[in-house]
PDB file of C-alpha atoms in Angstrom:
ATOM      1  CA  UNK A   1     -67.935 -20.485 149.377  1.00 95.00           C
ATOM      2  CA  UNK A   2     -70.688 -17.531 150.396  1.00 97.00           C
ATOM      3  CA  UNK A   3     -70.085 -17.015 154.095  1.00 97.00           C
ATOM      4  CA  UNK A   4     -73.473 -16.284 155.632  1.00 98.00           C
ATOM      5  CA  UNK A   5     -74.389 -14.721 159.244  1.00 98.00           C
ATOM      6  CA  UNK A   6     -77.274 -15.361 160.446  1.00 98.00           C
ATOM      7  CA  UNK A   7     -79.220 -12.715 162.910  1.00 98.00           C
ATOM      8  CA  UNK A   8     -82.834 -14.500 165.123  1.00 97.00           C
ATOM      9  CA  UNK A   9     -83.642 -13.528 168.325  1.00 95.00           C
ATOM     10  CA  UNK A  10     -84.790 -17.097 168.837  1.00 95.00           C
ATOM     11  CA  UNK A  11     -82.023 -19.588 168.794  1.00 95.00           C
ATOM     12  CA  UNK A  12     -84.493 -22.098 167.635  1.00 95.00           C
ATOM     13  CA  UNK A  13     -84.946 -20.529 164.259  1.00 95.00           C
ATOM     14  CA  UNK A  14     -81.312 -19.618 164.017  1.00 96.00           C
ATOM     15  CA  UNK A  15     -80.553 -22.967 164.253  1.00 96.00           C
ATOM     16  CA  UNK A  16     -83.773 -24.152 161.698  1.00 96.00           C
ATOM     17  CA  UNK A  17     -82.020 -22.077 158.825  1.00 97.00           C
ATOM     18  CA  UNK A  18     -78.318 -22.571 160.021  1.00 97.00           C
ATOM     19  CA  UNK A  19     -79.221 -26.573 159.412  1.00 97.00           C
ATOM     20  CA  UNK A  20     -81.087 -25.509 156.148  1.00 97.00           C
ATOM     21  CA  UNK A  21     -77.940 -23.569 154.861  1.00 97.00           C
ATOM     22  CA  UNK A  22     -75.773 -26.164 155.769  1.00 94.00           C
ATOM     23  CA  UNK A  23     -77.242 -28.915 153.136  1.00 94.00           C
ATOM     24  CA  UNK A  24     -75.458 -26.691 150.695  1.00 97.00           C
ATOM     25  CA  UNK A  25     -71.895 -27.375 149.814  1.00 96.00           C
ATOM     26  CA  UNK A  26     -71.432 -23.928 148.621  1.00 96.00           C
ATOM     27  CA  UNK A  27     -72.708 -22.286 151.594  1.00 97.00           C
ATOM     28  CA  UNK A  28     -70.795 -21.800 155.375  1.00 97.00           C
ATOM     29  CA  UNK A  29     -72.666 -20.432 157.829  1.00 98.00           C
ATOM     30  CA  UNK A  30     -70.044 -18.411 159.734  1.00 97.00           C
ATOM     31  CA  UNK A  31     -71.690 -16.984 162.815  1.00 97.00           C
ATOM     32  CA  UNK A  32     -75.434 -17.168 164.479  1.00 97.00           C
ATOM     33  CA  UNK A  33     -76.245 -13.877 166.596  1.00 98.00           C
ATOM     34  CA  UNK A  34     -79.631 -12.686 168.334  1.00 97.00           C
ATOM     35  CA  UNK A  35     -79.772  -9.492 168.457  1.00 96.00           C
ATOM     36  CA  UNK A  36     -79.460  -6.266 166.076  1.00 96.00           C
ATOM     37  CA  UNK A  37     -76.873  -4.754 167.899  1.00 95.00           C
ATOM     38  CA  UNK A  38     -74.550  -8.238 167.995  1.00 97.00           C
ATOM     39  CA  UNK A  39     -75.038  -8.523 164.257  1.00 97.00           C
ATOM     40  CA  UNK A  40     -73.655  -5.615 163.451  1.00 97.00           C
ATOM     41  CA  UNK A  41     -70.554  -5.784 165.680  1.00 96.00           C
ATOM     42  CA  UNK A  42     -70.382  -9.590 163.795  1.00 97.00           C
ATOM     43  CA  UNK A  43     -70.871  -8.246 160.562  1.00 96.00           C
ATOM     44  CA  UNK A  44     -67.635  -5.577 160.775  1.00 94.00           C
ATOM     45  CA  UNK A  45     -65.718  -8.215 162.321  1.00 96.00           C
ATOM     46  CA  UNK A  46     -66.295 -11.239 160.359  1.00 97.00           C
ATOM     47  CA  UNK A  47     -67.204  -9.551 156.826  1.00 96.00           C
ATOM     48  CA  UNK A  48     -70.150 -11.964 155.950  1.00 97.00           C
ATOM     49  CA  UNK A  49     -71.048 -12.261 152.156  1.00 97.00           C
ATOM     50  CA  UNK A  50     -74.773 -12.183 152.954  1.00 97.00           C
ATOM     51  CA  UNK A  51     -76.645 -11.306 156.566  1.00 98.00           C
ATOM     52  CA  UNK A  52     -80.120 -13.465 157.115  1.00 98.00           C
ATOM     53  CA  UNK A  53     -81.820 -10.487 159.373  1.00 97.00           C
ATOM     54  CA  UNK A  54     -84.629 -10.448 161.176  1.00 96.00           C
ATOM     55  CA  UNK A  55     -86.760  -7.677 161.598  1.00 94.00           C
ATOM     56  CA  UNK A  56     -87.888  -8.264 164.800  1.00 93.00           C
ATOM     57  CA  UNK A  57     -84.868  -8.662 167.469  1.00 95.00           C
ATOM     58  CA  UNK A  58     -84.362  -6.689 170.838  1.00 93.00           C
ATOM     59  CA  UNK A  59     -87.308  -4.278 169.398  1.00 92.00           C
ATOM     60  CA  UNK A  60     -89.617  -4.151 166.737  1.00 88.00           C
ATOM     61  CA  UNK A  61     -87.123  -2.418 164.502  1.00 91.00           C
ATOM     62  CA  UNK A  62     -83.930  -3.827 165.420  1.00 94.00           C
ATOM     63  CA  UNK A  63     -82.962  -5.663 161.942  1.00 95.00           C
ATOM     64  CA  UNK A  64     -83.841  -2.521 160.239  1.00 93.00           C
ATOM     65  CA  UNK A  65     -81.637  -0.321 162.755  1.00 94.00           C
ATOM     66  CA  UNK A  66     -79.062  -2.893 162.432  1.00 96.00           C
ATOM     67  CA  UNK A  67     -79.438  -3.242 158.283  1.00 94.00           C
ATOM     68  CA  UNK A  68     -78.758   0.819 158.288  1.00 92.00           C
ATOM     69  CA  UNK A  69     -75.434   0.697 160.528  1.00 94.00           C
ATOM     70  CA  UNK A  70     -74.082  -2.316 158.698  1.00 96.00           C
ATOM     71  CA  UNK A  71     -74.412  -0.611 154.995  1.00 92.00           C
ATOM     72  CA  UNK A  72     -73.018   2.622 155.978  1.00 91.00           C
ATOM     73  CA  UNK A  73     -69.838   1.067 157.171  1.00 93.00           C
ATOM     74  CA  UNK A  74     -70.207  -2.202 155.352  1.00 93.00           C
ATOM     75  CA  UNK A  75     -71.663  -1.295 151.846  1.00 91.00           C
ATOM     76  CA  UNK A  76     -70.432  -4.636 149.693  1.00 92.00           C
ATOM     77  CA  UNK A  77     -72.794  -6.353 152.543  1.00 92.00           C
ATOM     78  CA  UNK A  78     -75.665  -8.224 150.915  1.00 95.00           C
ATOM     79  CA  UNK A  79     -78.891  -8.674 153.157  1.00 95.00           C
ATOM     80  CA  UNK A  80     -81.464 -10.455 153.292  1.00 95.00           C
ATOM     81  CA  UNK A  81     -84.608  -9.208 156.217  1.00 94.00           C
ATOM     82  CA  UNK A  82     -86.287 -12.179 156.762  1.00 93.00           C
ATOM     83  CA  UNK A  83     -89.934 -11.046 158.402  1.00 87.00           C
ATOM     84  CA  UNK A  84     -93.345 -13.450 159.618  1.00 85.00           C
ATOM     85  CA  UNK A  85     -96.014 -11.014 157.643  1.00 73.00           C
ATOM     86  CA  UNK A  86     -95.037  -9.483 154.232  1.00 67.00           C
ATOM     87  CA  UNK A  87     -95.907  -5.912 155.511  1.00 73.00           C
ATOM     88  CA  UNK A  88     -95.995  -3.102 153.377  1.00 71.00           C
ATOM     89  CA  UNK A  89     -94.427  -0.843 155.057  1.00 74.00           C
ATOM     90  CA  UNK A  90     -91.485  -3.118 156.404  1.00 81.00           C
ATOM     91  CA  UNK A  91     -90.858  -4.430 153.134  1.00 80.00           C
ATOM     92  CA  UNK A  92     -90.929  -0.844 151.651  1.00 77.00           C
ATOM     93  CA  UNK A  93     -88.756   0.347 153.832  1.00 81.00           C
ATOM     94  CA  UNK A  94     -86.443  -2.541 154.364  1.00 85.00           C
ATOM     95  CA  UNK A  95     -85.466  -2.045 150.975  1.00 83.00           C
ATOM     96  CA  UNK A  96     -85.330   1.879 151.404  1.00 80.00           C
ATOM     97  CA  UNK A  97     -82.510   1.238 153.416  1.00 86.00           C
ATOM     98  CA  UNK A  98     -80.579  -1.021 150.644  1.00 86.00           C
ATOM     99  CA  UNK A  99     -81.555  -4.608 151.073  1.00 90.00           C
ATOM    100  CA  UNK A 100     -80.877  -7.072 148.774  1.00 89.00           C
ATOM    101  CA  UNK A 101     -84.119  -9.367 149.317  1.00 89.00           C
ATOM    102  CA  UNK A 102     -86.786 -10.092 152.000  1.00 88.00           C
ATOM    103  CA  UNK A 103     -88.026 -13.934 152.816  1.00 91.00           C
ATOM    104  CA  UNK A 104     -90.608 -15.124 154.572  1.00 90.00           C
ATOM    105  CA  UNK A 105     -89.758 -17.366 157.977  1.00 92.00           C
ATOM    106  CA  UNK A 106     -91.964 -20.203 157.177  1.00 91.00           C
ATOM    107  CA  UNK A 107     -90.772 -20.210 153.359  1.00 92.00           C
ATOM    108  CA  UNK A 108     -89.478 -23.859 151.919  1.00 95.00           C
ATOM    109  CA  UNK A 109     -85.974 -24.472 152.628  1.00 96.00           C
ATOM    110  CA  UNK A 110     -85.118 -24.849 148.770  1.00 95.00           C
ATOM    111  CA  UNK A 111     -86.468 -20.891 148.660  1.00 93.00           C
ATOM    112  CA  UNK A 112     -84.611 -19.830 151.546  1.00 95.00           C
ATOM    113  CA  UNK A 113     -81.330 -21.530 149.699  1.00 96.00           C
ATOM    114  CA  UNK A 114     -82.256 -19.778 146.223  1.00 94.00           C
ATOM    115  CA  UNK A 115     -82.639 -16.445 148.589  1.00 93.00           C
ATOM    116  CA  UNK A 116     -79.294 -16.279 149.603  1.00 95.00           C
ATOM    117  CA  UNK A 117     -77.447 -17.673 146.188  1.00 95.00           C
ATOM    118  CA  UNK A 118     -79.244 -14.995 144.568  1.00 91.00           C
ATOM    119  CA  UNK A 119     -78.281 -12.426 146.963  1.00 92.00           C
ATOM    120  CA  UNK A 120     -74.642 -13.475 146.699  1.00 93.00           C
ATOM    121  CA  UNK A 121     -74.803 -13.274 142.886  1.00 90.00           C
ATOM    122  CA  UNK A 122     -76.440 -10.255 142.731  1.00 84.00           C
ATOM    123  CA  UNK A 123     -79.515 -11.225 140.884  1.00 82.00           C
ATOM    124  CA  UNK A 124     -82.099 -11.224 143.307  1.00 68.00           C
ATOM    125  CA  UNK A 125     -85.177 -10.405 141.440  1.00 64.00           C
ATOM    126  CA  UNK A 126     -88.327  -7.823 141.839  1.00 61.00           C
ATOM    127  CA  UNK A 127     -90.928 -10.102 142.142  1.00 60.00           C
ATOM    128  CA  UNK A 128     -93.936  -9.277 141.198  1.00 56.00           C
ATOM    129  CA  UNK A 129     -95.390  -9.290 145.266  1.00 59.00           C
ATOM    130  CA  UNK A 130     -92.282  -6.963 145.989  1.00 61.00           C
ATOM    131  CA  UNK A 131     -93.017  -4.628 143.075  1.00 57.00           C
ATOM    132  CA  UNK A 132     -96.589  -4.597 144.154  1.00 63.00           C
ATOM    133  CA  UNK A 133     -95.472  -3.388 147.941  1.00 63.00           C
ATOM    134  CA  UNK A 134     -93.529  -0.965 146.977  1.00 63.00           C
ATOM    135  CA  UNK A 135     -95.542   0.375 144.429  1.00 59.00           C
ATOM    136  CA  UNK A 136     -98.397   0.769 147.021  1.00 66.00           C
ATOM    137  CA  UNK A 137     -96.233   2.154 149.745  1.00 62.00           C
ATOM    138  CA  UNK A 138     -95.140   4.724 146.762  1.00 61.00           C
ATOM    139  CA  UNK A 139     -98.758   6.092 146.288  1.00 60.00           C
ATOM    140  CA  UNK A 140     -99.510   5.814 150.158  1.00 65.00           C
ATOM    141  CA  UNK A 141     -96.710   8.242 150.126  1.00 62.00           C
ATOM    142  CA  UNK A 142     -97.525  10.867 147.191  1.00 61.00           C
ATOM    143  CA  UNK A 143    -100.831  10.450 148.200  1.00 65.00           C
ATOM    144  CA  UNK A 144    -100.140  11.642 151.384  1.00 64.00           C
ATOM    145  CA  UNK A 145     -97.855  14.367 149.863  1.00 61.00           C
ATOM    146  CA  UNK A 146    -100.248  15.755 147.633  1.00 66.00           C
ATOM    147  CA  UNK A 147    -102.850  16.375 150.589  1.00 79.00           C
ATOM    148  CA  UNK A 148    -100.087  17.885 152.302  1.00 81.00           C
ATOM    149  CA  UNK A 149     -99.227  20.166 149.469  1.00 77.00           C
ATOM    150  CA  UNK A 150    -102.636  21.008 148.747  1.00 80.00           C
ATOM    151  CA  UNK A 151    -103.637  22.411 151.945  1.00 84.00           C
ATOM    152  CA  UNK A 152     -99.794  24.430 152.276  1.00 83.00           C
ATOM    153  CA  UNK A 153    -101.124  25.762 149.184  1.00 82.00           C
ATOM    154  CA  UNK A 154    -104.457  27.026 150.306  1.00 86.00           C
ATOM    155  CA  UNK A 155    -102.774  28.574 153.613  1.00 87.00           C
ATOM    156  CA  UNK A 156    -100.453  30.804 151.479  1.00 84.00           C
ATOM    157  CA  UNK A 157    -103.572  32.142 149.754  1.00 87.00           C
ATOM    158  CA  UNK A 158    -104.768  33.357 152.850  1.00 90.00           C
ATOM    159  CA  UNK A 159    -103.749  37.133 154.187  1.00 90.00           C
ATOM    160  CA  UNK A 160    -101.073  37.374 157.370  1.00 87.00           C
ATOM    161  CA  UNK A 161    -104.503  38.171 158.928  1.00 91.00           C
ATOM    162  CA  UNK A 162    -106.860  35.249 158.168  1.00 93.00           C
ATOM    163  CA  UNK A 163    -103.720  33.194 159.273  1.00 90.00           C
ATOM    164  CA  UNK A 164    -103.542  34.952 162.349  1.00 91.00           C
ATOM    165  CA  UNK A 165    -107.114  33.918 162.873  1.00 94.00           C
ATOM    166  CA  UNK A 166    -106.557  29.809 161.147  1.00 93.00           C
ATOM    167  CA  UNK A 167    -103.928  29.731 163.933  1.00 90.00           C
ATOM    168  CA  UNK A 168    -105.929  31.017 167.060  1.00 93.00           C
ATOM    169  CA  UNK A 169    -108.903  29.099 166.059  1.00 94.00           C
ATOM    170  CA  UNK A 170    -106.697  25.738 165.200  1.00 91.00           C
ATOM    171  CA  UNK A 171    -105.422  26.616 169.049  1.00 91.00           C
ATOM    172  CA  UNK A 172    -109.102  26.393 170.412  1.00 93.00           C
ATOM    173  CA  UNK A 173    -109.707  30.191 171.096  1.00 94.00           C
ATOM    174  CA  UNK A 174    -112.869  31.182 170.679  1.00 95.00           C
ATOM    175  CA  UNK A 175    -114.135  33.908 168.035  1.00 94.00           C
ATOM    176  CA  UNK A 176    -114.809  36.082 170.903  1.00 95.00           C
ATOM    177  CA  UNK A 177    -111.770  35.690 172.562  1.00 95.00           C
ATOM    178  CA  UNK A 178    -109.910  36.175 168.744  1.00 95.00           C
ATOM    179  CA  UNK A 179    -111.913  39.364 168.909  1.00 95.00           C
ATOM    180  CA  UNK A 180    -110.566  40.397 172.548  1.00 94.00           C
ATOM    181  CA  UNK A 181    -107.242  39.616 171.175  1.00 93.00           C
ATOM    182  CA  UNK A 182    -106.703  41.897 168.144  1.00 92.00           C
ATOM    183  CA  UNK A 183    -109.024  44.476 169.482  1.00 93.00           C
ATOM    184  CA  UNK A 184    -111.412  43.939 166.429  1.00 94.00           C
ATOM    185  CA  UNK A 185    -115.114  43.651 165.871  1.00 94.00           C
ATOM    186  CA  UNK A 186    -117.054  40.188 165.941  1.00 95.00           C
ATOM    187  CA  UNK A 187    -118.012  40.927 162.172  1.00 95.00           C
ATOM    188  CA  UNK A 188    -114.517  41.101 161.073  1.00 95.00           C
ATOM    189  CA  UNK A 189    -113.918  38.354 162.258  1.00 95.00           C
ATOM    190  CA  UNK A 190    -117.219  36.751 160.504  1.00 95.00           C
ATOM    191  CA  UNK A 191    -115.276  38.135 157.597  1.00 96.00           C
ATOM    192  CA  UNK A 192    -112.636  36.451 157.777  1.00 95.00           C
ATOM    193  CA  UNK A 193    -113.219  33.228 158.526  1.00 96.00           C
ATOM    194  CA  UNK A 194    -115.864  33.322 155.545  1.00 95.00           C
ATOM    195  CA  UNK A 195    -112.912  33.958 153.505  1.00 95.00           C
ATOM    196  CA  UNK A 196    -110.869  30.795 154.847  1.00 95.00           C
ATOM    197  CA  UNK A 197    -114.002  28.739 154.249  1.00 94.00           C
ATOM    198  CA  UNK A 198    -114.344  30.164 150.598  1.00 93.00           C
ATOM    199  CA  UNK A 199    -110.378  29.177 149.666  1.00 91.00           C
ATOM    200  CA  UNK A 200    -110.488  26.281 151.385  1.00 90.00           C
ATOM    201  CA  UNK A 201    -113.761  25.460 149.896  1.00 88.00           C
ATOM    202  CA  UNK A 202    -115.241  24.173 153.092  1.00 89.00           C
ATOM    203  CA  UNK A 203    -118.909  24.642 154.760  1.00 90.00           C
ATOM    204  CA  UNK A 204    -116.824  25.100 158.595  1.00 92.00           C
ATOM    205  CA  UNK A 205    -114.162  25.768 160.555  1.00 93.00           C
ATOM    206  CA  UNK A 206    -114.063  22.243 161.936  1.00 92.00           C
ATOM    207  CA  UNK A 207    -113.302  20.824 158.418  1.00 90.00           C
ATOM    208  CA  UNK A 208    -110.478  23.623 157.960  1.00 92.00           C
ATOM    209  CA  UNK A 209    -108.730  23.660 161.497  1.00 92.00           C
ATOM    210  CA  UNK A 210    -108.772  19.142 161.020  1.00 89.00           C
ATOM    211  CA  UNK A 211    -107.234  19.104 157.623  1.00 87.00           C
ATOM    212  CA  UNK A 212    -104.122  22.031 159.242  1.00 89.00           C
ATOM    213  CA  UNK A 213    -104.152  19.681 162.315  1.00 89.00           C
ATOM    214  CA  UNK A 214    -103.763  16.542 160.485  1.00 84.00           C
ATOM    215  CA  UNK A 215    -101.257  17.709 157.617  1.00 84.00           C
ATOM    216  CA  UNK A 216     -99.497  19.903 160.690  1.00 85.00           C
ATOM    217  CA  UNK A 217     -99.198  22.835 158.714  1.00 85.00           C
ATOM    218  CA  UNK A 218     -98.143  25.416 161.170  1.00 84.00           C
ATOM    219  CA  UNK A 219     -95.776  22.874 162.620  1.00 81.00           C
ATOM    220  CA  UNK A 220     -94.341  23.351 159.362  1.00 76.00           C
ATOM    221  CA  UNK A 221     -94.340  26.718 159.221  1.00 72.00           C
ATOM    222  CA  UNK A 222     -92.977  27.647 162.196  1.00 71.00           C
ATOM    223  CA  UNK A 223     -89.850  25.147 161.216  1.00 66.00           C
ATOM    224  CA  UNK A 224     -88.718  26.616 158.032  1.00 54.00           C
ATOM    225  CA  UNK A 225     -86.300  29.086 157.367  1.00 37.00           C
ATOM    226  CA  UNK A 226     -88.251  32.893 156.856  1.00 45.00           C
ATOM    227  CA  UNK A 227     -91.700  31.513 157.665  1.00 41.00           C
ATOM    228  CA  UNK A 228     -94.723  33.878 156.452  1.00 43.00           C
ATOM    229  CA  UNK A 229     -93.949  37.460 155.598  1.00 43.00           C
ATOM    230  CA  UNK A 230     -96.602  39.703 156.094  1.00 37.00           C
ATOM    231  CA  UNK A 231     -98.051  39.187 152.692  1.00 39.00           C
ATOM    232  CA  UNK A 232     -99.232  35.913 153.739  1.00 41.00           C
ATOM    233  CA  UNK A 233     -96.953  34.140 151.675  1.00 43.00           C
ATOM    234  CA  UNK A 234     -93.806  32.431 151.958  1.00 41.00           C
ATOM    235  CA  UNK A 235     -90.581  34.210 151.531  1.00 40.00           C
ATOM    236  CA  UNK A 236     -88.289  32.926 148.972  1.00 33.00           C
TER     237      UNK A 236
END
């Protein structure tokens, strides 16, 4: 018998799929719960074989929340997120966290049956809709990887002093006030920032100082261990 617990925030639905469980013989619905934080107090109690979980409880994220707790100190746990839209990004990281399967809400009750014997069996497939979501949330993510490894890169072949001046500028001082600052010339500083432009192959400033803002490279910088030496590039 696979012992299921079901987790809704509406009662309504918890009862739709308890009732749609319950046509089959080999499956007993143990427990109904509405919130993220109930199911996993349910799930270390009562052990469940497979978890229906919504995404969407309490908060937006409950279920996933929830899913996390319950497979750190539940691990043999098989769930199942059930979600309305088949988002990217949920389903991506849904099964990130270790999820068995994801259903749609609205899906046929034969599917929703199929879902959970599959689960329980351990031979829920990657269909071809799932493989496609997570293969598009994978290049979302090295996409966005690569842009942020491509400008670190650029910044560490800049001198300690064009960084200086990438940071002042990226902080909206002025090139005047740069100059007032480190007691220099207005043409050095012309200098230099026609050197940023030239490795970051850029025609301004504005281009420069949005992709450092947007890939929060000095953010970055300022977190890790050693930051810049005086070279301008990281220390090892």
């Amino acid at each position: 018998m696979i012992k299921v617990l079901i987790a809704d925030d509406i009662p309504e639905l918890t009862k739709r799929f308890s009732n749609i469980l319950k046509q089959d013989p080999e499956i007993n619905v143990i427990e109904c719960v509405h919130s993220g934080k109930d199911a996993v107090k349910k799930c270390l109690d009562l052990h469940p074989d497979v978890i229906l979980m919504d995404v969407e409880m309490e908060t937006r994220t409950a279920g996933l929340i929830a899913t996390e707790k319950i497979l750190e100190q539940y691990p043999e746990g098989k769930i199942v997120i059930l979600t309305v839209y088949e988002d990217d990004e949920t389903v991506f990281t849904a099964f990130m966290l270790g999820v068995t399967d994801y259903i749609v809400k609205n899906s046929m009750p034969e599917d929703i049956i199929t879902c959970i014997k599959d689960a329980y069996f351990g031979c829920s497939p990657i269909r071809p809709v799932i493989a496609r979501k997570i293969r598009r949330e994978f290049q979302r993510v090295k996409k966005s990887e690569d842009s942020f490894l491509y400008c670190l890169h650029l910044v560490t072949q800049l001198t300690q002093t064009e960084i200086d001046v990438l940071e002042l500028m990226s902080r909206g001082y002025t090139r005047m006030q740069i100059c007032e600052m480190r007691c220099v010339e207005l043409s050095t500083v012309k200098t230099q920032i026609r050197n940023i432009l030239k490795k970051f192959k850029c025609s301004s400033m504005n281009e420069v100082i949005y992709q450092i803002k947007e890939q929060q490279i000095f953010e970055y910088i300022r977190n890790i261990s050693g930051g810049l030496n005086r070279g301008g590039n990281f220390e090892k």
